């Protein structure tokens, strides 16, 4: 509808961030492609892992899941290559973003990690989502389901009524889930404090127990030296994304 209204001169702007099905049309159209305005957004899509639910309680399994998902292919096929793969909770449009270590796509390495964790014969995993999520959420979950099956992880996609989903998530009971976060205010605190404090880790069904991170997040809120504060946020991000693999 937005596409048709834009072409008819009824809209001045159409936001393709929320109309991904129209990306290919506008990007490949000689009449409109020079009108596209792009830039790094202060937001990202990610998967959150619940560390209190097997098999995600083992960091080797979380790493294996991450290594088994070909994120560039998802970007190319679902979003026409627009945007880019990130390796951090702090995307380029966010204050404090940095060049994080690349999370590799390595299915064979994923299989080796699963075997090391005792799941050489495979394992079962549930991916949760709300029935009210946008259509691309289910599409992405189905792609991830297929990719994980290639390394022996049998995925069931569990769709829940939004009220039930939110109630269960608040109690820390939701398993792996696709999430999206856009900055309420442009500061790393809004990404890291929101998901990784002790209270919020439960409320977001991540359930990590790194007490150092809990304290670092509180410390960062009191810092006045901006360079020192950003360095601490990058340390927190590296710990949670690269080392503990709380999210992908």
PDB file of C-alpha atoms in Angstrom:
ATOM      1  CA  UNK A   1       0.000   0.000   0.000  1.00  0.00           C
ATOM      2  CA  UNK A   2       2.803   2.419   0.882  1.00  0.00           C
ATOM      3  CA  UNK A   3       4.562   1.593  -2.386  1.00  0.00           C
ATOM      4  CA  UNK A   4       1.460   2.380  -4.441  1.00  0.00           C
ATOM      5  CA  UNK A   5       0.749   5.570  -2.495  1.00  0.00           C
ATOM      6  CA  UNK A   6       4.356   6.731  -2.980  1.00  0.00           C
ATOM      7  CA  UNK A   7       4.211   6.080  -6.713  1.00  0.00           C
ATOM      8  CA  UNK A   8       0.895   7.943  -6.933  1.00  0.00           C
ATOM      9  CA  UNK A   9       2.381  10.981  -5.197  1.00  0.00           C
ATOM     10  CA  UNK A  10       0.283  10.507  -2.048  1.00  0.00           C
ATOM     11  CA  UNK A  11       3.358   9.928   0.175  1.00  0.00           C
ATOM     12  CA  UNK A  12       6.584  11.919   0.269  1.00  0.00           C
ATOM     13  CA  UNK A  13       8.513   9.159   2.045  1.00  0.00           C
ATOM     14  CA  UNK A  14       8.251   5.378   2.305  1.00  0.00           C
ATOM     15  CA  UNK A  15      10.298   3.738   5.074  1.00  0.00           C
ATOM     16  CA  UNK A  16      11.884   0.607   3.637  1.00  0.00           C
ATOM     17  CA  UNK A  17      13.208  -0.443   7.044  1.00  0.00           C
ATOM     18  CA  UNK A  18       9.681  -1.617   7.827  1.00  0.00           C
ATOM     19  CA  UNK A  19       8.796  -2.535   4.232  1.00  0.00           C
ATOM     20  CA  UNK A  20      11.559  -5.007   3.429  1.00  0.00           C
ATOM     21  CA  UNK A  21       9.451  -6.754   0.783  1.00  0.00           C
ATOM     22  CA  UNK A  22       9.753  -3.598  -1.339  1.00  0.00           C
ATOM     23  CA  UNK A  23      13.539  -3.231  -1.057  1.00  0.00           C
ATOM     24  CA  UNK A  24      14.373  -5.077  -4.270  1.00  0.00           C
ATOM     25  CA  UNK A  25      11.778  -3.123  -6.237  1.00  0.00           C
ATOM     26  CA  UNK A  26      13.050   0.326  -5.263  1.00  0.00           C
ATOM     27  CA  UNK A  27      16.750  -0.556  -5.321  1.00  0.00           C
ATOM     28  CA  UNK A  28      16.480  -1.929  -8.858  1.00  0.00           C
ATOM     29  CA  UNK A  29      14.181   0.740 -10.281  1.00  0.00           C
ATOM     30  CA  UNK A  30      15.939   3.405 -12.366  1.00  0.00           C
ATOM     31  CA  UNK A  31      13.168   5.869 -11.616  1.00  0.00           C
ATOM     32  CA  UNK A  32      13.530   5.660  -7.851  1.00  0.00           C
ATOM     33  CA  UNK A  33      16.951   4.244  -6.935  1.00  0.00           C
ATOM     34  CA  UNK A  34      18.614   7.677  -6.836  1.00  0.00           C
ATOM     35  CA  UNK A  35      16.006   8.821  -4.298  1.00  0.00           C
ATOM     36  CA  UNK A  36      17.057   6.236  -1.714  1.00  0.00           C
ATOM     37  CA  UNK A  37      18.543   7.679   1.470  1.00  0.00           C
ATOM     38  CA  UNK A  38      20.543   5.196   3.531  1.00  0.00           C
ATOM     39  CA  UNK A  39      22.663   5.213   6.648  1.00  0.00           C
ATOM     40  CA  UNK A  40      23.564   3.161   9.710  1.00  0.00           C
ATOM     41  CA  UNK A  41      20.565   2.647  11.971  1.00  0.00           C
ATOM     42  CA  UNK A  42      20.786   2.609  15.735  1.00  0.00           C
ATOM     43  CA  UNK A  43      19.356  -0.882  15.938  1.00  0.00           C
ATOM     44  CA  UNK A  44      19.801  -4.535  15.070  1.00  0.00           C
ATOM     45  CA  UNK A  45      18.173  -7.935  14.820  1.00  0.00           C
ATOM     46  CA  UNK A  46      19.555 -10.677  17.031  1.00  0.00           C
ATOM     47  CA  UNK A  47      18.821 -14.010  18.652  1.00  0.00           C
ATOM     48  CA  UNK A  48      18.801 -14.252  22.441  1.00  0.00           C
ATOM     49  CA  UNK A  49      19.772 -17.523  24.126  1.00  0.00           C
ATOM     50  CA  UNK A  50      18.272 -18.649  27.443  1.00  0.00           C
ATOM     51  CA  UNK A  51      21.190 -19.976  29.479  1.00  0.00           C
ATOM     52  CA  UNK A  52      18.911 -21.741  31.968  1.00  0.00           C
ATOM     53  CA  UNK A  53      17.423 -24.075  29.324  1.00  0.00           C
ATOM     54  CA  UNK A  54      19.227 -27.095  27.882  1.00  0.00           C
ATOM     55  CA  UNK A  55      21.093 -27.348  25.572  1.00  0.00           C
ATOM     56  CA  UNK A  56      21.744 -23.568  25.686  1.00  0.00           C
ATOM     57  CA  UNK A  57      23.129 -23.812  29.223  1.00  0.00           C
ATOM     58  CA  UNK A  58      26.426 -24.913  27.605  1.00  0.00           C
ATOM     59  CA  UNK A  59      28.419 -22.089  26.001  1.00  0.00           C
ATOM     60  CA  UNK A  60      29.797 -24.557  23.446  1.00  0.00           C
ATOM     61  CA  UNK A  61      26.263 -25.165  22.180  1.00  0.00           C
ATOM     62  CA  UNK A  62      25.567 -21.441  21.993  1.00  0.00           C
ATOM     63  CA  UNK A  63      28.765 -20.983  20.002  1.00  0.00           C
ATOM     64  CA  UNK A  64      27.830 -23.892  17.754  1.00  0.00           C
ATOM     65  CA  UNK A  65      24.421 -22.375  17.029  1.00  0.00           C
ATOM     66  CA  UNK A  66      26.086 -19.070  16.173  1.00  0.00           C
ATOM     67  CA  UNK A  67      28.601 -20.735  13.867  1.00  0.00           C
ATOM     68  CA  UNK A  68      25.896 -22.744  12.081  1.00  0.00           C
ATOM     69  CA  UNK A  69      23.854 -19.709  11.024  1.00  0.00           C
ATOM     70  CA  UNK A  70      24.901 -18.103   7.739  1.00  0.00           C
ATOM     71  CA  UNK A  71      23.930 -14.535   8.534  1.00  0.00           C
ATOM     72  CA  UNK A  72      25.226 -13.077   5.276  1.00  0.00           C
ATOM     73  CA  UNK A  73      22.968 -15.391   3.278  1.00  0.00           C
ATOM     74  CA  UNK A  74      20.002 -14.333   5.422  1.00  0.00           C
ATOM     75  CA  UNK A  75      20.869 -10.700   4.752  1.00  0.00           C
ATOM     76  CA  UNK A  76      21.275 -11.271   1.020  1.00  0.00           C
ATOM     77  CA  UNK A  77      18.148 -13.362   0.526  1.00  0.00           C
ATOM     78  CA  UNK A  78      15.713 -11.697   2.927  1.00  0.00           C
ATOM     79  CA  UNK A  79      16.871  -8.065   2.805  1.00  0.00           C
ATOM     80  CA  UNK A  80      18.310  -7.834  -0.699  1.00  0.00           C
ATOM     81  CA  UNK A  81      21.780  -7.319   0.778  1.00  0.00           C
ATOM     82  CA  UNK A  82      20.795  -4.028   2.441  1.00  0.00           C
ATOM     83  CA  UNK A  83      22.380  -3.450   5.830  1.00  0.00           C
ATOM     84  CA  UNK A  84      25.256  -5.564   7.095  1.00  0.00           C
ATOM     85  CA  UNK A  85      26.131  -8.363   9.474  1.00  0.00           C
ATOM     86  CA  UNK A  86      27.151  -7.175  12.950  1.00  0.00           C
ATOM     87  CA  UNK A  87      29.199  -8.975  15.598  1.00  0.00           C
ATOM     88  CA  UNK A  88      28.207  -6.814  18.534  1.00  0.00           C
ATOM     89  CA  UNK A  89      25.139  -5.576  20.378  1.00  0.00           C
ATOM     90  CA  UNK A  90      26.341  -2.074  19.454  1.00  0.00           C
ATOM     91  CA  UNK A  91      25.586  -1.518  15.749  1.00  0.00           C
ATOM     92  CA  UNK A  92      27.346   1.172  13.732  1.00  0.00           C
ATOM     93  CA  UNK A  93      24.713   3.824  14.357  1.00  0.00           C
ATOM     94  CA  UNK A  94      25.172   3.626  18.133  1.00  0.00           C
ATOM     95  CA  UNK A  95      27.593   5.652  20.232  1.00  0.00           C
ATOM     96  CA  UNK A  96      30.427   3.395  21.365  1.00  0.00           C
ATOM     97  CA  UNK A  97      30.220   0.984  18.442  1.00  0.00           C
ATOM     98  CA  UNK A  98      33.539  -0.624  17.584  1.00  0.00           C
ATOM     99  CA  UNK A  99      35.147  -3.196  15.279  1.00  0.00           C
ATOM    100  CA  UNK A 100      34.182  -6.414  17.041  1.00  0.00           C
ATOM    101  CA  UNK A 101      35.743  -9.766  16.230  1.00  0.00           C
ATOM    102  CA  UNK A 102      33.919 -11.546  13.422  1.00  0.00           C
ATOM    103  CA  UNK A 103      31.647 -14.421  14.429  1.00  0.00           C
ATOM    104  CA  UNK A 104      32.422 -17.023  11.757  1.00  0.00           C
ATOM    105  CA  UNK A 105      30.044 -19.130   9.693  1.00  0.00           C
ATOM    106  CA  UNK A 106      31.583 -22.562  10.228  1.00  0.00           C
ATOM    107  CA  UNK A 107      29.186 -25.564  10.166  1.00  0.00           C
ATOM    108  CA  UNK A 108      31.984 -28.096  10.598  1.00  0.00           C
ATOM    109  CA  UNK A 109      33.317 -26.214  13.585  1.00  0.00           C
ATOM    110  CA  UNK A 110      29.773 -26.120  14.967  1.00  0.00           C
ATOM    111  CA  UNK A 111      29.487 -29.913  14.670  1.00  0.00           C
ATOM    112  CA  UNK A 112      32.787 -30.348  16.498  1.00  0.00           C
ATOM    113  CA  UNK A 113      31.632 -28.113  19.351  1.00  0.00           C
ATOM    114  CA  UNK A 114      28.339 -29.980  19.637  1.00  0.00           C
ATOM    115  CA  UNK A 115      30.205 -33.283  19.844  1.00  0.00           C
ATOM    116  CA  UNK A 116      32.523 -31.852  22.493  1.00  0.00           C
ATOM    117  CA  UNK A 117      29.464 -30.757  24.489  1.00  0.00           C
ATOM    118  CA  UNK A 118      28.016 -34.270  24.332  1.00  0.00           C
ATOM    119  CA  UNK A 119      25.583 -33.699  21.476  1.00  0.00           C
ATOM    120  CA  UNK A 120      27.400 -35.562  18.723  1.00  0.00           C
ATOM    121  CA  UNK A 121      24.128 -37.291  17.836  1.00  0.00           C
ATOM    122  CA  UNK A 122      22.283 -33.980  17.719  1.00  0.00           C
ATOM    123  CA  UNK A 123      19.873 -32.209  20.030  1.00  0.00           C
ATOM    124  CA  UNK A 124      16.468 -30.553  20.114  1.00  0.00           C
ATOM    125  CA  UNK A 125      15.873 -26.822  20.371  1.00  0.00           C
ATOM    126  CA  UNK A 126      12.813 -24.582  20.471  1.00  0.00           C
ATOM    127  CA  UNK A 127      12.701 -21.130  18.903  1.00  0.00           C
ATOM    128  CA  UNK A 128       9.923 -18.990  20.343  1.00  0.00           C
ATOM    129  CA  UNK A 129       8.056 -16.168  18.673  1.00  0.00           C
ATOM    130  CA  UNK A 130       4.892 -14.133  19.104  1.00  0.00           C
ATOM    131  CA  UNK A 131       1.996 -14.751  16.709  1.00  0.00           C
ATOM    132  CA  UNK A 132       1.877 -10.952  16.287  1.00  0.00           C
ATOM    133  CA  UNK A 133       5.491 -10.717  15.046  1.00  0.00           C
ATOM    134  CA  UNK A 134       6.061  -9.409  11.535  1.00  0.00           C
ATOM    135  CA  UNK A 135       6.016 -12.019   8.768  1.00  0.00           C
ATOM    136  CA  UNK A 136       9.786 -11.786   8.303  1.00  0.00           C
ATOM    137  CA  UNK A 137      10.269 -13.122  11.855  1.00  0.00           C
ATOM    138  CA  UNK A 138       8.751 -16.485  10.949  1.00  0.00           C
ATOM    139  CA  UNK A 139      10.588 -16.492   7.612  1.00  0.00           C
ATOM    140  CA  UNK A 140      13.924 -15.904   9.364  1.00  0.00           C
ATOM    141  CA  UNK A 141      13.179 -18.533  11.992  1.00  0.00           C
ATOM    142  CA  UNK A 142      12.431 -21.054   9.253  1.00  0.00           C
ATOM    143  CA  UNK A 143      15.720 -20.274   7.503  1.00  0.00           C
ATOM    144  CA  UNK A 144      17.584 -20.680  10.811  1.00  0.00           C
ATOM    145  CA  UNK A 145      15.671 -23.916  11.447  1.00  0.00           C
ATOM    146  CA  UNK A 146      16.939 -25.276   8.132  1.00  0.00           C
ATOM    147  CA  UNK A 147      20.527 -24.137   8.732  1.00  0.00           C
ATOM    148  CA  UNK A 148      20.672 -25.668  12.226  1.00  0.00           C
ATOM    149  CA  UNK A 149      19.305 -28.960  10.921  1.00  0.00           C
ATOM    150  CA  UNK A 150      22.490 -29.241   8.829  1.00  0.00           C
ATOM    151  CA  UNK A 151      24.579 -29.582  12.011  1.00  0.00           C
ATOM    152  CA  UNK A 152      22.191 -31.930  13.816  1.00  0.00           C
ATOM    153  CA  UNK A 153      20.058 -29.457  15.777  1.00  0.00           C
ATOM    154  CA  UNK A 154      16.368 -30.262  15.421  1.00  0.00           C
ATOM    155  CA  UNK A 155      14.441 -26.988  15.770  1.00  0.00           C
ATOM    156  CA  UNK A 156      10.764 -26.591  16.620  1.00  0.00           C
ATOM    157  CA  UNK A 157       9.283 -23.128  16.092  1.00  0.00           C
ATOM    158  CA  UNK A 158       6.864 -22.387  18.906  1.00  0.00           C
ATOM    159  CA  UNK A 159       4.440 -19.541  18.236  1.00  0.00           C
ATOM    160  CA  UNK A 160       2.654 -18.044  21.224  1.00  0.00           C
ATOM    161  CA  UNK A 161      -0.030 -15.475  21.856  1.00  0.00           C
ATOM    162  CA  UNK A 162       1.677 -12.153  22.602  1.00  0.00           C
ATOM    163  CA  UNK A 163       0.342 -11.847  26.161  1.00  0.00           C
ATOM    164  CA  UNK A 164       1.432 -15.377  27.046  1.00  0.00           C
ATOM    165  CA  UNK A 165       4.827 -14.854  25.388  1.00  0.00           C
ATOM    166  CA  UNK A 166       5.530 -11.638  27.288  1.00  0.00           C
ATOM    167  CA  UNK A 167       4.372 -13.137  30.596  1.00  0.00           C
ATOM    168  CA  UNK A 168       6.614 -16.181  30.162  1.00  0.00           C
ATOM    169  CA  UNK A 169       9.557 -14.089  28.990  1.00  0.00           C
ATOM    170  CA  UNK A 170       9.265 -11.859  32.064  1.00  0.00           C
ATOM    171  CA  UNK A 171       9.620 -14.963  34.244  1.00  0.00           C
ATOM    172  CA  UNK A 172      12.715 -16.045  32.329  1.00  0.00           C
ATOM    173  CA  UNK A 173      11.063 -19.032  30.689  1.00  0.00           C
ATOM    174  CA  UNK A 174      11.269 -18.285  26.947  1.00  0.00           C
ATOM    175  CA  UNK A 175      13.856 -20.221  24.952  1.00  0.00           C
ATOM    176  CA  UNK A 176      15.871 -18.985  21.977  1.00  0.00           C
ATOM    177  CA  UNK A 177      14.065 -16.089  20.335  1.00  0.00           C
ATOM    178  CA  UNK A 178      14.607 -13.584  17.553  1.00  0.00           C
ATOM    179  CA  UNK A 179      14.535 -10.035  18.827  1.00  0.00           C
ATOM    180  CA  UNK A 180      15.000  -6.536  17.498  1.00  0.00           C
ATOM    181  CA  UNK A 181      16.130  -3.421  19.346  1.00  0.00           C
ATOM    182  CA  UNK A 182      16.205   0.198  18.227  1.00  0.00           C
ATOM    183  CA  UNK A 183      17.789   2.760  20.515  1.00  0.00           C
ATOM    184  CA  UNK A 184      15.441   4.623  22.843  1.00  0.00           C
ATOM    185  CA  UNK A 185      18.400   6.975  23.291  1.00  0.00           C
ATOM    186  CA  UNK A 186      21.717   6.747  21.486  1.00  0.00           C
ATOM    187  CA  UNK A 187      24.005   5.317  24.150  1.00  0.00           C
ATOM    188  CA  UNK A 188      25.443   1.821  24.702  1.00  0.00           C
ATOM    189  CA  UNK A 189      23.695   1.739  28.077  1.00  0.00           C
ATOM    190  CA  UNK A 190      20.388   1.429  26.242  1.00  0.00           C
ATOM    191  CA  UNK A 191      21.531  -1.794  24.569  1.00  0.00           C
ATOM    192  CA  UNK A 192      23.634  -3.412  27.279  1.00  0.00           C
ATOM    193  CA  UNK A 193      21.889  -2.407  30.503  1.00  0.00           C
ATOM    194  CA  UNK A 194      18.525  -3.276  28.938  1.00  0.00           C
ATOM    195  CA  UNK A 195      19.498  -6.912  28.393  1.00  0.00           C
ATOM    196  CA  UNK A 196      22.385  -7.832  30.666  1.00  0.00           C
ATOM    197  CA  UNK A 197      21.739  -6.556  34.195  1.00  0.00           C
ATOM    198  CA  UNK A 198      20.656  -9.280  36.618  1.00  0.00           C
ATOM    199  CA  UNK A 199      17.029  -8.122  36.639  1.00  0.00           C
ATOM    200  CA  UNK A 200      16.792  -7.539  32.904  1.00  0.00           C
ATOM    201  CA  UNK A 201      18.628 -10.745  31.994  1.00  0.00           C
ATOM    202  CA  UNK A 202      15.779 -12.639  33.649  1.00  0.00           C
ATOM    203  CA  UNK A 203      13.063 -10.383  32.241  1.00  0.00           C
ATOM    204  CA  UNK A 204      14.462 -10.914  28.725  1.00  0.00           C
ATOM    205  CA  UNK A 205      14.864 -14.686  29.294  1.00  0.00           C
ATOM    206  CA  UNK A 206      18.640 -14.623  28.839  1.00  0.00           C
ATOM    207  CA  UNK A 207      19.426 -15.645  32.425  1.00  0.00           C
ATOM    208  CA  UNK A 208      23.189 -15.144  32.372  1.00  0.00           C
ATOM    209  CA  UNK A 209      24.880 -15.089  35.784  1.00  0.00           C
ATOM    210  CA  UNK A 210      28.076 -13.102  35.179  1.00  0.00           C
ATOM    211  CA  UNK A 211      28.297 -10.981  38.337  1.00  0.00           C
ATOM    212  CA  UNK A 212      31.223  -8.971  36.920  1.00  0.00           C
ATOM    213  CA  UNK A 213      28.990  -7.776  34.071  1.00  0.00           C
ATOM    214  CA  UNK A 214      26.233  -6.883  36.531  1.00  0.00           C
ATOM    215  CA  UNK A 215      28.690  -4.652  38.416  1.00  0.00           C
ATOM    216  CA  UNK A 216      30.339  -3.193  35.317  1.00  0.00           C
ATOM    217  CA  UNK A 217      26.954  -2.046  34.017  1.00  0.00           C
ATOM    218  CA  UNK A 218      26.263  -0.205  37.259  1.00  0.00           C
ATOM    219  CA  UNK A 219      29.790   1.272  37.304  1.00  0.00           C
ATOM    220  CA  UNK A 220      29.476   2.570  33.743  1.00  0.00           C
ATOM    221  CA  UNK A 221      26.370   4.572  34.645  1.00  0.00           C
ATOM    222  CA  UNK A 222      28.379   6.601  37.151  1.00  0.00           C
ATOM    223  CA  UNK A 223      31.394   7.339  34.945  1.00  0.00           C
ATOM    224  CA  UNK A 224      32.027  10.868  33.698  1.00  0.00           C
ATOM    225  CA  UNK A 225      35.138  10.119  31.620  1.00  0.00           C
ATOM    226  CA  UNK A 226      33.598   9.339  28.237  1.00  0.00           C
ATOM    227  CA  UNK A 227      36.587   7.447  26.852  1.00  0.00           C
ATOM    228  CA  UNK A 228      36.823   5.275  29.938  1.00  0.00           C
ATOM    229  CA  UNK A 229      33.064   4.657  29.900  1.00  0.00           C
ATOM    230  CA  UNK A 230      33.044   3.576  26.235  1.00  0.00           C
ATOM    231  CA  UNK A 231      35.978   1.233  26.861  1.00  0.00           C
ATOM    232  CA  UNK A 232      34.050  -0.451  29.666  1.00  0.00           C
ATOM    233  CA  UNK A 233      30.946  -0.849  27.493  1.00  0.00           C
ATOM    234  CA  UNK A 234      33.068  -2.462  24.785  1.00  0.00           C
ATOM    235  CA  UNK A 235      34.481  -4.834  27.410  1.00  0.00           C
ATOM    236  CA  UNK A 236      30.945  -5.733  28.511  1.00  0.00           C
ATOM    237  CA  UNK A 237      29.865  -6.270  24.919  1.00  0.00           C
ATOM    238  CA  UNK A 238      32.863  -8.479  24.136  1.00  0.00           C
ATOM    239  CA  UNK A 239      32.212 -10.546  27.250  1.00  0.00           C
ATOM    240  CA  UNK A 240      28.528 -11.096  26.525  1.00  0.00           C
ATOM    241  CA  UNK A 241      28.613 -11.511  22.735  1.00  0.00           C
ATOM    242  CA  UNK A 242      32.005 -13.046  21.982  1.00  0.00           C
ATOM    243  CA  UNK A 243      32.848 -14.986  25.140  1.00  0.00           C
ATOM    244  CA  UNK A 244      29.552 -15.964  26.746  1.00  0.00           C
ATOM    245  CA  UNK A 245      27.504 -15.863  23.521  1.00  0.00           C
ATOM    246  CA  UNK A 246      24.388 -14.629  25.295  1.00  0.00           C
ATOM    247  CA  UNK A 247      23.128 -13.337  21.959  1.00  0.00           C
ATOM    248  CA  UNK A 248      23.885 -13.658  18.242  1.00  0.00           C
TER     249      UNK A 248
END
